[in-house]
Amino acid sequence: MVHPTLGRWLTCLLLVASLSAQAQKKHTFEIKDGQFLYDGKATQLHSGEMHYARIPREYWRHRLKMLKAMGLNTVATYVFWNYHNTAPGVWDFKTGNRNLAEYLKTAQEEGLFVILRPGPYACAEWEFGGYPWWLQKNKNLVIRANNQPFLDSCKVYIDKLAQQVKGMQVSKGGPIIMTQVENEFGSYVDQRKDIPLEEHRKYNAAIKRLLTEAGFEGPFFTSDAAVFFEGGATAGALPTANGEGNVENLKKAVNQYNGGKGPYMVAEYYPGWLDHWAEPFTRVPTEQVTKQIEMYLQNGVNFNFYMVHGGTNFGFTSGANYNEEHEIQPDITSYDYDAPISEPGWATPKYTAVRELMKKYVKYPMPAVPAQIPVITLPAIALSKTVDLFDLKKDIKPVANDTPLSFEDLNQGHGYVLYSKRFTQPTQGKLQVKGLRDFATVYVNGKKAGELNRQDNKYEMDITIPFNATLELLVENMGRINYGADIVHNTKGIISPVLINGSEVVGDWNMYKLPFDKVPDLAKYTAKNKEGKPTLYAGSFEAKQTGDVFLDMRGWGKGIVFVNGHHLGRYWKAGPQQTLYLPGCWLNKGKNDVVILEQQNDVLQKELKTTDKPILEEVQ
């Protein structure tokens, strides 16, 4: 007789061995006879987009379970080149949220297919659309073009990525069933008519070739609005139509570029939309979403919710758009997207409605909805230490130059640079910084004189500079443009001459680099807090239990927050976002530390409050 404990142990061992063998079993996924075939059987793809970089690693499984419980069988994800290639020659596929292989493995364990979207261009409201900022330092390199230095860089990235994931393709027993070629390239072709169509097509074909040579097997697909297939489709890749609600239009467009047959797929169906600072939060009605998804289901259309769960643009990862009114529209920190699964992973009414709809149509079993991760509030957190940001200057060796240098010329990607210039003669008049990228607080002898703001197209102000005074501009990069023709113009800082009354201010500029790539150590600095001066606030708090928290930034100005070394992202009183999401998995039972950089500091702060829900719809 086997001892009960030993019996249970043997049963578990056999189960693990069985699951392992199942995971390693090789399968086929192909496009044939106008259909997606998995192991030779026609298969519909009901997918949801979710980006591992925007979700704490500890919550990946919870979010994937949420996706599956909504009735989906596939997860799609972009890969962000700049998230893994953090500096020239420096690669990270392991730390924090960067372990892509683990994310894919977790998806497979949850019984999901994976659609991989490696770019190298992603868009996704992500900083620079996924490109590393330092590519711009090579003057011979042309972004997103049939340009050899750029293609050489793309090859390095694609080869590094392939080393991580090519063994996780379906033919090798992994979950990856399809790989995208580039991304929304047709819209870029339409915006860049200054480049011959043939050159665009050579570039697109080159990306597909690099993917194939690196070991990606396909099937491959492209993703564009149907009206842009002419520029975006490429040989050997299935065209899919983003945002296409009309089934007949979808079929007509795909047929034209795919030999008169399907399968038919909407690779981006938008159940919500992106959001910018200082603009209203966008909502898409639930009824509109369920009506459209039912139309897809009734007509055998494959689809991918973009996004099913958005998550958060932690740190400095959010990108930016632009339009005719604004030279830049920076994206908010939250990537909630009004998606069915909210930023903290909650099932919304939209989620519930889609889940009930899917129950009527899918034949595979749908698991129960996972329990919501607990939310806690904290007593007001006392901010016991305040440090004048300018006091950090004494520990930073400035870069001196006759004229201001861009972030890129300073070899800095993100954060802030303090531009400082001493005047030996008094002057007054109109200060113009037309090359501001993107937001500046302006000081004369340490006293705040005003603000300049690219988002508001505000590049000038009146200034009075006394004899022997110092002019300083604290300049913030608010995220590089991620979509459109202007993606090739993405340097940051001050990128053109500073003028006073039309004359260039030249000579003896000092630039202090403040990248805030990690939380600063404030222990050695004297406590100061003066209205209008950029200030670092620090405090600690005790947590008896952990849970998700929303930091209430109402009453604050503009800045960033670190908790236990985790950079939660930007806040700005302009709204619509007024809270910051603090995942409970980043809290400690016991002591926790918070540091806030408040750039404006027009109101002196004493404490930091929390609330039990996100506030995403309050524009100031």
Coordinates of C-alpha atoms in Angstrom, one line a residue:
M1 CA 0.0 0.0 0.0
V2 CA 1.3 3.4 -0.9
H3 CA 1.4 6.0 1.9
P4 CA -1.2 8.7 1.3
T5 CA 1.4 11.5 1.3
L6 CA 3.6 9.6 -1.1
G7 CA 0.6 8.8 -3.3
R8 CA -0.3 12.5 -3.5
W9 CA 3.3 13.4 -4.3
L10 CA 3.4 10.7 -7.1
T11 CA 0.1 12.0 -8.5
C12 CA 1.4 15.6 -8.5
L13 CA 4.6 14.4 -10.2
L14 CA 2.7 12.6 -12.9
L15 CA 0.5 15.6 -13.5
V16 CA 3.4 18.0 -13.8
A17 CA 5.1 15.5 -16.2
S18 CA 1.9 15.3 -18.2
L19 CA 1.5 19.1 -18.4
S20 CA 5.2 19.5 -19.3
A21 CA 4.9 16.9 -22.1
Q22 CA 1.7 18.6 -23.4
A23 CA 3.5 22.0 -23.4
Q24 CA 6.4 20.6 -25.4
K25 CA 4.1 18.9 -27.9
K26 CA 4.6 20.4 -31.3
H27 CA 1.7 21.8 -33.2
T28 CA 0.9 23.4 -36.5
F29 CA -0.7 26.7 -37.2
E30 CA -1.2 27.8 -40.8
I31 CA -3.3 29.9 -43.2
K32 CA -4.8 27.6 -45.7
D33 CA -8.0 27.6 -47.8
G34 CA -9.0 31.0 -46.5
Q35 CA -8.9 29.9 -42.8
F36 CA -6.7 29.7 -39.8
L37 CA -5.9 26.0 -39.2
Y38 CA -4.6 24.8 -35.8
D39 CA -3.4 21.1 -36.2
G40 CA -5.4 21.1 -39.4
K41 CA -8.7 22.2 -37.8
A42 CA -10.4 25.5 -38.6
T43 CA -9.9 27.9 -35.7
Q44 CA -11.3 31.3 -34.9
L45 CA -9.1 33.7 -33.1
H46 CA -10.8 35.7 -30.3
S47 CA -7.9 37.7 -29.0
G48 CA -7.2 40.5 -26.5
E49 CA -4.2 42.8 -26.5
M50 CA -2.2 43.1 -23.2
H51 CA 1.3 44.4 -22.9
Y52 CA 3.6 42.7 -20.3
A53 CA 5.6 46.0 -19.9
R54 CA 2.4 47.7 -18.6
I55 CA 1.5 45.1 -16.0
P56 CA 3.5 44.2 -12.9
R57 CA 5.1 40.8 -13.4
E58 CA 3.4 39.5 -10.3
Y59 CA 0.0 40.3 -11.8
W60 CA 0.6 38.7 -15.3
R61 CA -1.2 35.5 -14.5
H62 CA -4.2 37.3 -12.9
R63 CA -4.6 39.5 -16.0
L64 CA -4.3 36.5 -18.4
K65 CA -6.9 34.6 -16.4
M66 CA -9.2 37.6 -16.7
L67 CA -8.7 37.7 -20.4
K68 CA -9.5 34.0 -20.7
A69 CA -12.6 34.3 -18.5
M70 CA -13.9 37.0 -20.8
G71 CA -14.2 34.3 -23.5
L72 CA -11.0 34.9 -25.4
N73 CA -8.5 32.2 -26.6
T74 CA -5.6 34.4 -27.6
V75 CA -3.4 37.2 -26.2
A76 CA -1.6 39.6 -28.4
T77 CA 1.3 41.7 -27.3
Y78 CA 3.7 44.2 -28.7
V79 CA 7.4 43.9 -28.0
F80 CA 9.0 47.3 -27.3
W81 CA 12.6 47.4 -28.6
N82 CA 13.6 50.3 -26.3
Y83 CA 12.2 48.4 -23.2
H84 CA 14.8 45.7 -23.7
N85 CA 17.7 47.6 -25.4
T86 CA 18.2 50.1 -22.5
A87 CA 21.5 51.5 -23.8
P88 CA 23.7 50.8 -26.8
G89 CA 24.8 47.2 -26.5
V90 CA 22.8 46.7 -23.2
W91 CA 20.0 44.2 -23.3
D92 CA 17.6 43.1 -20.6
F93 CA 15.1 40.3 -21.0
K94 CA 15.1 39.2 -17.4
T95 CA 14.5 41.9 -14.8
G96 CA 11.2 43.3 -13.5
N97 CA 8.5 43.3 -16.2
R98 CA 11.0 42.6 -19.0
N99 CA 11.0 38.8 -18.9
L100 CA 9.0 38.3 -22.1
A101 CA 9.7 34.5 -22.2
E102 CA 8.1 34.1 -18.8
Y103 CA 5.0 36.1 -19.9
L104 CA 4.6 33.9 -23.0
K105 CA 5.1 30.8 -20.9
T106 CA 2.4 32.0 -18.4
A107 CA 0.0 32.6 -21.3
Q108 CA 0.6 29.1 -22.5
E109 CA 0.0 27.7 -19.1
E110 CA -3.3 29.5 -19.0
G111 CA -4.3 27.8 -22.3
L112 CA -3.9 30.8 -24.6
F113 CA -2.4 31.3 -28.1
V114 CA -0.1 34.2 -28.5
I115 CA 0.1 36.7 -31.4
L116 CA 3.5 38.4 -31.3
R117 CA 3.9 42.0 -32.5
P118 CA 7.7 42.6 -32.6
G119 CA 7.7 45.8 -34.7
P120 CA 10.4 47.0 -34.7
Y121 CA 7.9 49.9 -34.7
A122 CA 5.1 49.5 -32.3
C123 CA 3.3 52.8 -31.8
A124 CA 1.1 51.8 -28.8
E125 CA 1.2 55.2 -27.2
W126 CA 4.6 54.1 -26.0
E127 CA 7.7 56.4 -25.8
F128 CA 9.1 56.8 -29.4
G129 CA 6.8 54.0 -30.6
G130 CA 9.3 51.5 -29.2
Y131 CA 12.5 52.8 -30.8
P132 CA 15.5 53.4 -28.6
W133 CA 16.0 57.2 -28.2
W134 CA 19.8 57.0 -29.0
L135 CA 19.2 55.8 -32.6
Q136 CA 18.8 59.6 -33.3
K137 CA 22.5 60.2 -32.3
N138 CA 23.6 58.5 -35.6
K139 CA 23.2 61.2 -38.2
N140 CA 23.4 58.7 -41.0
L141 CA 20.5 56.7 -39.7
V142 CA 16.9 57.4 -40.9
I143 CA 14.1 56.0 -38.8
R144 CA 11.6 53.6 -40.4
A145 CA 13.1 53.8 -43.8
N146 CA 15.0 51.6 -46.3
N147 CA 18.2 52.9 -44.8
Q148 CA 21.1 50.6 -44.2
P149 CA 22.2 51.9 -40.7
F150 CA 18.6 51.7 -39.6
L151 CA 18.1 48.2 -41.0
D152 CA 21.4 47.1 -39.4
S153 CA 20.1 48.3 -36.0
C154 CA 16.7 46.5 -36.6
K155 CA 18.6 43.3 -37.4
V156 CA 20.5 43.4 -34.1
Y157 CA 17.2 43.9 -32.2
I158 CA 15.3 41.2 -34.2
D159 CA 18.1 38.7 -33.7
K160 CA 18.2 39.4 -30.0
L161 CA 14.5 39.0 -29.7
A162 CA 14.5 35.8 -31.7
Q163 CA 17.1 34.3 -29.3
Q164 CA 14.5 34.8 -26.6
V165 CA 11.3 33.6 -28.3
K166 CA 11.8 31.6 -31.5
G167 CA 11.8 28.4 -29.5
M168 CA 8.3 29.4 -28.2
Q169 CA 6.7 29.2 -31.6
V170 CA 3.8 26.7 -32.1
S171 CA 6.0 24.4 -34.2
K172 CA 8.4 24.1 -31.3
G173 CA 5.6 23.4 -28.7
G174 CA 5.2 27.0 -27.7
P175 CA 2.2 29.4 -27.8
I176 CA 3.2 31.8 -30.6
I177 CA 0.9 31.2 -33.6
M178 CA 1.5 34.4 -35.6
T179 CA 4.1 37.2 -36.0
Q180 CA 3.4 40.7 -37.2
V181 CA 5.6 42.4 -39.8
E182 CA 6.2 46.1 -38.9
N183 CA 3.1 47.9 -37.7
E184 CA 0.5 50.2 -39.3
F185 CA 3.1 50.9 -42.0
G186 CA 0.4 51.8 -44.6
S187 CA -0.6 54.9 -42.6
Y188 CA 3.0 56.0 -42.4
V189 CA 3.3 55.5 -46.2
D190 CA 0.3 57.8 -46.6
Q191 CA 1.9 60.4 -44.4
R192 CA 5.3 60.2 -46.0
K193 CA 4.5 60.8 -49.7
D194 CA 7.9 62.5 -50.0
I195 CA 9.4 59.0 -50.1
P196 CA 8.7 56.9 -53.2
L197 CA 6.3 54.0 -52.7
E198 CA 8.9 51.6 -54.0
E199 CA 11.3 52.6 -51.3
H200 CA 8.6 52.1 -48.6
R201 CA 7.9 48.7 -50.0
K202 CA 11.6 47.7 -50.0
Y203 CA 11.8 48.7 -46.3
N204 CA 8.7 46.6 -45.4
A205 CA 10.0 43.6 -47.3
A206 CA 13.4 44.0 -45.6
I207 CA 11.7 43.8 -42.1
K208 CA 10.0 40.6 -43.1
R209 CA 13.2 39.2 -44.4
L210 CA 15.0 40.0 -41.2
L211 CA 12.3 38.3 -39.2
T212 CA 12.5 35.2 -41.3
E213 CA 16.3 35.1 -41.3
A214 CA 16.2 35.3 -37.5
G215 CA 14.1 32.2 -37.2
F216 CA 10.5 33.5 -37.1
E217 CA 8.4 31.1 -39.1
G218 CA 5.1 32.8 -39.4
P219 CA 2.4 32.8 -40.5
F220 CA 3.1 36.6 -40.8
F221 CA 0.5 39.3 -41.0
T222 CA 0.4 43.1 -41.4
S223 CA -2.0 45.4 -39.6
D224 CA -3.4 48.6 -41.1
A225 CA -6.7 50.4 -41.6
A226 CA -8.1 48.9 -44.8
V227 CA -7.7 52.2 -46.7
F228 CA -3.9 51.9 -46.2
F229 CA -3.4 48.3 -47.5
E230 CA -1.9 49.7 -50.7
G231 CA 1.1 51.0 -48.8
G232 CA 1.1 48.6 -45.9
A233 CA 0.6 45.1 -47.4
T234 CA 3.6 43.0 -48.1
A235 CA 4.1 39.7 -49.9
G236 CA 3.8 36.6 -47.8
A237 CA 1.9 38.3 -45.0
L238 CA -1.9 38.2 -44.4
P239 CA -3.3 41.8 -44.4
T240 CA -5.6 42.5 -41.4
A241 CA -7.8 45.6 -41.0
N242 CA -7.5 47.8 -37.9
G243 CA -10.7 49.4 -36.7
E244 CA -12.8 48.0 -39.5
G245 CA -16.4 47.7 -38.4
N246 CA -18.0 46.9 -41.8
V247 CA -17.6 43.2 -42.6
E248 CA -18.1 43.7 -46.3
N249 CA -15.4 46.4 -46.5
L250 CA -13.1 44.1 -44.5
K251 CA -13.6 41.1 -46.9
K252 CA -13.3 43.3 -50.0
A253 CA -10.0 44.8 -48.8
V254 CA -8.5 41.5 -47.7
N255 CA -9.6 39.8 -50.9
Q256 CA -7.9 42.4 -53.0
Y257 CA -4.5 41.9 -51.3
N258 CA -4.8 38.2 -50.4
G259 CA -5.7 36.3 -53.6
G260 CA -9.4 36.7 -53.2
K261 CA -9.8 34.9 -49.9
G262 CA -9.5 35.1 -46.1
P263 CA -9.1 34.6 -43.3
Y264 CA -10.6 37.9 -42.3
M265 CA -9.3 39.5 -39.2
V266 CA -9.5 42.9 -37.4
A267 CA -6.2 43.0 -35.6
E268 CA -7.2 46.1 -33.7
Y269 CA -10.8 46.5 -32.6
Y270 CA -11.0 49.5 -30.3
P271 CA -13.3 49.0 -27.3
G272 CA -11.9 52.2 -25.8
W273 CA -9.4 54.9 -26.8
L274 CA -6.1 56.6 -25.8
D275 CA -5.9 59.7 -23.6
H276 CA -3.8 62.8 -23.5
W277 CA -3.0 65.2 -20.7
A278 CA -5.3 68.3 -20.5
E279 CA -7.9 66.6 -22.7
P280 CA -11.1 64.8 -21.7
F281 CA -10.9 61.1 -21.0
T282 CA -12.4 59.1 -23.8
R283 CA -15.3 56.6 -23.3
V284 CA -16.7 54.1 -25.7
P285 CA -20.3 52.9 -24.8
T286 CA -20.6 49.2 -23.9
E287 CA -23.6 48.7 -26.2
Q288 CA -21.4 49.8 -29.2
V289 CA -18.8 47.3 -28.3
T290 CA -21.1 44.3 -27.8
K291 CA -22.9 45.1 -31.1
Q292 CA -19.7 45.2 -33.0
I293 CA -18.3 42.0 -31.5
E294 CA -21.5 40.2 -32.2
M295 CA -21.3 41.2 -35.8
Y296 CA -17.8 39.7 -36.0
L297 CA -18.9 36.5 -34.3
Q298 CA -21.9 36.1 -36.6
N299 CA -19.7 36.5 -39.7
G300 CA -16.8 34.4 -38.7
V301 CA -14.5 37.4 -38.4
N302 CA -11.4 37.0 -36.2
F303 CA -10.6 39.9 -33.9
N304 CA -8.2 41.3 -31.4
F305 CA -9.4 43.8 -28.7
Y306 CA -7.0 46.7 -28.6
M307 CA -6.9 46.9 -25.6
V308 CA -8.6 44.2 -23.6
H309 CA -6.5 45.5 -20.7
G310 CA -4.3 48.6 -21.0
G311 CA -2.4 48.7 -17.7
T312 CA 0.0 51.6 -16.9
N313 CA 2.7 53.6 -18.5
F314 CA 5.1 53.3 -15.5
G315 CA 8.2 55.5 -15.3
F316 CA 8.9 57.5 -18.5
T317 CA 7.4 55.0 -20.9
S318 CA 4.3 57.0 -22.2
G319 CA 4.5 58.4 -25.7
A320 CA 2.8 61.4 -27.4
N321 CA 0.8 62.4 -30.4
Y322 CA 0.3 65.7 -32.1
N323 CA -2.3 67.5 -34.3
E324 CA -3.0 70.8 -36.0
E325 CA -3.7 72.5 -32.7
H326 CA -0.9 71.0 -30.5
E327 CA 2.7 70.3 -31.5
I328 CA 2.6 67.6 -28.9
Q329 CA -0.2 65.7 -27.0
P330 CA 1.6 63.8 -24.3
D331 CA -0.2 60.6 -23.2
I332 CA -1.3 60.2 -19.6
T333 CA 0.3 57.7 -17.2
S334 CA -2.7 55.5 -17.0
Y335 CA -3.3 53.3 -20.0
D336 CA -6.7 52.3 -18.8
Y337 CA -8.0 52.9 -22.3
D338 CA -11.6 52.4 -21.2
A339 CA -10.8 48.7 -21.8
P340 CA -13.0 45.9 -20.6
I341 CA -10.4 45.1 -17.9
S342 CA -9.6 48.4 -16.1
E343 CA -6.1 49.7 -15.2
P344 CA -6.0 47.9 -11.8
G345 CA -7.4 44.6 -13.4
W346 CA -11.1 45.0 -12.5
A347 CA -14.0 43.5 -14.5
T348 CA -15.9 46.5 -15.8
P349 CA -19.6 46.5 -17.0
K350 CA -18.1 46.3 -20.5
Y351 CA -16.2 43.1 -19.5
T352 CA -19.3 41.5 -18.1
A353 CA -21.3 42.3 -21.2
V354 CA -18.7 40.9 -23.6
R355 CA -18.3 37.8 -21.4
E356 CA -22.1 37.1 -21.6
L357 CA -22.0 37.6 -25.3
M358 CA -19.1 35.2 -25.8
K359 CA -20.9 32.5 -23.8
K360 CA -23.5 32.4 -26.6
Y361 CA -21.1 31.9 -29.4
V362 CA -17.9 30.0 -28.3
K363 CA -17.8 26.2 -27.9
Y364 CA -14.8 26.1 -25.6
P365 CA -15.3 26.3 -21.9
M366 CA -15.0 29.7 -20.2
P367 CA -13.5 29.7 -16.7
A368 CA -14.9 31.7 -13.8
V369 CA -13.8 35.3 -13.4
P370 CA -10.8 35.5 -11.0
A371 CA -11.2 37.3 -7.7
Q372 CA -10.4 41.0 -7.8
I373 CA -7.0 41.9 -6.2
P374 CA -7.7 43.7 -2.9
V375 CA -7.6 47.5 -2.7
I376 CA -6.6 49.3 0.4
T377 CA -6.4 52.9 1.5
L378 CA -3.7 54.3 3.8
P379 CA -3.8 57.0 6.5
A380 CA -2.5 60.3 5.1
I381 CA 1.3 59.8 4.6
A382 CA 3.3 62.5 6.4
L383 CA 6.1 63.9 4.2
S384 CA 8.8 64.3 6.7
K385 CA 11.7 65.5 4.4
T386 CA 11.8 68.2 1.7
V387 CA 14.8 69.0 -0.5
D388 CA 15.2 71.8 -3.0
L389 CA 16.0 70.2 -6.3
F390 CA 18.5 72.9 -7.1
D391 CA 20.6 71.7 -4.1
L392 CA 21.3 68.5 -6.1
K393 CA 23.4 70.6 -8.4
K394 CA 26.5 70.6 -6.2
D395 CA 26.8 66.8 -6.7
I396 CA 26.3 67.0 -10.5
K397 CA 29.1 68.0 -12.8
P398 CA 27.5 70.2 -15.4
V399 CA 28.1 70.0 -19.1
A400 CA 29.3 73.4 -20.4
N401 CA 28.6 74.7 -23.9
D402 CA 28.1 78.0 -25.7
T403 CA 24.5 77.0 -26.6
P404 CA 22.0 74.7 -25.0
L405 CA 22.4 71.0 -25.9
S406 CA 19.6 68.5 -26.5
F407 CA 19.0 65.5 -24.3
E408 CA 20.5 63.4 -27.0
D409 CA 23.6 65.5 -27.3
L410 CA 23.9 65.1 -23.5
N411 CA 23.6 61.4 -23.9
Q412 CA 20.4 61.4 -21.8
G413 CA 17.2 59.8 -22.8
H414 CA 14.5 60.8 -20.3
G415 CA 13.7 62.9 -17.3
Y416 CA 14.9 66.4 -16.8
V417 CA 17.8 68.8 -17.6
L418 CA 18.4 72.0 -15.8
Y419 CA 19.8 74.6 -18.2
S420 CA 21.6 77.4 -16.4
K421 CA 23.1 80.7 -17.7
R422 CA 24.6 83.6 -15.7
F423 CA 24.2 87.1 -17.1
T424 CA 26.9 89.7 -16.5
Q425 CA 24.6 92.5 -17.8
P426 CA 21.0 93.2 -16.9
T427 CA 18.4 92.5 -19.6
Q428 CA 14.7 92.3 -20.0
G429 CA 12.1 91.6 -22.7
K430 CA 10.7 88.6 -24.5
L431 CA 12.2 85.2 -23.7
Q432 CA 11.7 82.8 -26.6
V433 CA 12.4 79.1 -26.5
K434 CA 10.9 77.9 -29.8
G435 CA 12.9 74.6 -29.6
L436 CA 11.4 73.6 -26.2
R437 CA 10.8 69.9 -25.9
D438 CA 8.6 69.8 -23.9
F439 CA 7.8 71.6 -20.6
A440 CA 9.9 74.2 -18.7
T441 CA 9.7 76.0 -15.4
V442 CA 11.8 79.2 -15.6
Y443 CA 13.7 80.8 -12.7
V444 CA 15.7 84.0 -12.2
N445 CA 18.1 83.8 -9.3
G446 CA 16.2 80.8 -8.0
K447 CA 12.8 82.5 -8.1
K448 CA 10.1 81.1 -10.4
A449 CA 9.4 83.5 -13.2
G450 CA 7.0 81.4 -15.3
E451 CA 6.4 78.3 -17.3
L452 CA 6.7 77.4 -21.0
N453 CA 4.7 74.5 -22.4
R454 CA 4.9 72.8 -25.8
Q455 CA 1.6 71.2 -25.2
D456 CA 0.0 74.6 -25.1
N457 CA 2.3 76.0 -27.8
K458 CA 3.6 78.4 -25.3
Y459 CA 7.2 79.2 -26.2
E460 CA 7.7 82.7 -24.9
M461 CA 7.2 84.9 -21.9
D462 CA 8.3 88.3 -20.5
I463 CA 11.5 88.1 -18.4
T464 CA 13.5 90.5 -16.3
I465 CA 17.1 89.5 -15.5
P466 CA 19.1 91.8 -13.1
F467 CA 22.9 92.4 -13.2
N468 CA 24.9 89.3 -12.3
A469 CA 21.7 87.1 -12.2
T470 CA 21.2 83.5 -13.3
L471 CA 18.5 82.3 -15.7
E472 CA 17.5 78.6 -15.2
L473 CA 15.1 76.4 -17.1
L474 CA 14.1 73.1 -15.7
V475 CA 13.1 71.2 -18.9
E476 CA 11.1 68.0 -18.9
N477 CA 10.8 65.4 -21.7
M478 CA 7.1 64.5 -21.6
G479 CA 7.5 61.5 -24.0
R480 CA 8.6 61.2 -27.6
I481 CA 6.0 61.2 -30.4
N482 CA 5.0 57.6 -31.2
Y483 CA 2.8 58.0 -34.3
G484 CA 2.9 60.0 -37.6
A485 CA 5.3 61.6 -39.9
D486 CA 6.9 63.6 -37.1
I487 CA 8.3 60.5 -35.4
V488 CA 11.6 61.3 -37.3
H489 CA 11.8 64.6 -35.3
N490 CA 12.0 63.4 -31.7
T491 CA 14.9 65.1 -30.0
K492 CA 14.3 66.5 -26.5
G493 CA 15.4 69.3 -24.3
I494 CA 16.2 72.7 -25.9
I495 CA 16.9 72.0 -29.6
S496 CA 17.2 75.5 -31.1
P497 CA 18.6 78.9 -29.9
V498 CA 17.3 80.6 -26.8
L499 CA 16.4 84.2 -27.7
I500 CA 15.7 87.4 -25.7
N501 CA 14.2 90.2 -27.8
G502 CA 15.2 88.3 -30.9
S503 CA 18.9 88.0 -30.0
E504 CA 20.5 84.6 -29.3
V505 CA 21.7 84.0 -25.8
V506 CA 25.2 82.5 -26.3
G507 CA 28.0 81.5 -24.1
D508 CA 28.6 79.7 -20.8
W509 CA 25.5 77.6 -20.6
N510 CA 25.7 74.9 -17.9
M511 CA 23.5 71.8 -18.2
Y512 CA 22.7 69.6 -15.1
K513 CA 21.5 66.2 -16.0
L514 CA 18.6 64.9 -13.9
P515 CA 17.5 61.6 -15.6
F516 CA 15.6 60.3 -12.5
D517 CA 16.3 56.7 -13.7
K518 CA 16.4 55.7 -10.1
V519 CA 15.1 57.2 -6.9
P520 CA 17.5 59.8 -5.5
D521 CA 19.1 59.5 -2.0
L522 CA 18.1 62.6 -0.1
A523 CA 19.8 61.8 3.2
K524 CA 22.7 64.2 2.9
Y525 CA 20.7 67.3 1.8
T526 CA 19.4 70.0 4.1
A527 CA 15.6 70.3 4.5
K528 CA 14.1 73.2 2.5
N529 CA 10.8 73.9 1.0
K530 CA 10.1 77.2 -0.8
E531 CA 7.0 78.1 -2.8
G532 CA 7.7 77.9 -6.6
K533 CA 10.9 76.0 -6.3
P534 CA 11.1 72.4 -7.6
T535 CA 11.1 70.3 -4.5
L536 CA 11.6 66.6 -3.6
Y537 CA 9.3 65.4 -0.9
A538 CA 10.0 62.2 1.0
G539 CA 8.2 60.2 3.6
S540 CA 7.6 56.6 4.9
F541 CA 4.5 54.7 5.9
E542 CA 3.6 51.4 7.5
A543 CA 1.3 48.9 5.8
K544 CA -0.2 46.2 7.9
Q545 CA -1.4 44.4 4.8
T546 CA -0.7 44.9 1.1
G547 CA -3.2 45.7 -1.6
D548 CA -3.6 48.0 -4.6
V549 CA -3.5 51.7 -3.8
F550 CA -4.4 54.9 -5.7
L551 CA -2.3 57.9 -4.7
D552 CA -4.5 61.0 -4.7
M553 CA -2.6 63.8 -6.5
R554 CA -5.3 66.3 -6.4
G555 CA -3.9 69.5 -5.0
W556 CA -0.4 68.8 -6.3
G557 CA 1.0 70.4 -9.4
K558 CA 3.2 68.4 -11.7
G559 CA 5.8 65.7 -11.2
I560 CA 6.7 62.1 -10.7
V561 CA 6.4 59.6 -7.8
F562 CA 8.6 56.7 -6.6
V563 CA 7.4 54.1 -4.0
N564 CA 10.0 51.6 -2.8
G565 CA 12.1 52.5 -5.7
H566 CA 9.3 51.9 -8.3
H567 CA 8.7 54.8 -10.6
L568 CA 4.9 55.1 -10.9
G569 CA 4.9 57.7 -13.6
R570 CA 3.9 61.3 -14.1
Y571 CA 1.1 63.3 -12.5
W572 CA -0.2 66.7 -13.6
K573 CA -3.0 68.8 -12.2
A574 CA -4.1 69.5 -15.8
G575 CA -5.8 66.1 -15.7
P576 CA -7.9 64.1 -16.7
Q577 CA -5.9 61.7 -14.5
Q578 CA -5.7 62.8 -10.9
T579 CA -4.5 59.5 -9.3
L580 CA -1.5 57.2 -9.7
Y581 CA -1.9 53.4 -9.5
L582 CA 0.4 51.8 -7.0
P583 CA 0.2 48.0 -7.4
G584 CA 0.0 46.1 -4.1
C585 CA 2.7 43.7 -5.1
W586 CA 5.2 46.7 -4.9
L587 CA 4.3 47.3 -1.3
N588 CA 6.0 45.9 1.8
K589 CA 4.3 44.6 4.9
G590 CA 5.8 47.1 7.3
K591 CA 7.8 50.1 6.2
N592 CA 7.5 51.7 2.8
D593 CA 9.2 54.7 1.3
V594 CA 7.8 57.4 -1.0
V595 CA 9.7 60.2 -2.9
I596 CA 7.9 62.8 -5.0
L597 CA 9.5 65.3 -7.4
E598 CA 7.1 68.3 -7.5
Q599 CA 8.2 70.6 -10.3
Q600 CA 5.8 73.5 -9.8
N601 CA 5.4 73.5 -6.0
D602 CA 3.0 76.5 -6.1
V603 CA 1.4 74.9 -3.0
L604 CA 3.6 73.5 -0.2
Q605 CA 2.6 70.0 0.7
K606 CA 2.5 68.3 4.1
E607 CA 1.1 64.9 3.3
L608 CA 0.1 62.4 0.6
K609 CA -3.4 61.0 0.5
T610 CA -4.8 57.8 -1.0
T611 CA -8.2 56.8 -2.3
D612 CA -9.9 53.5 -3.1
K613 CA -10.6 54.1 -6.8
P614 CA -8.9 55.7 -9.8
I615 CA -9.8 59.3 -10.8
L616 CA -9.3 59.6 -14.6
E617 CA -11.9 62.1 -15.7
E618 CA -11.2 65.4 -14.1
V619 CA -9.7 68.0 -16.5
Q620 CA -8.6 71.3 -14.8

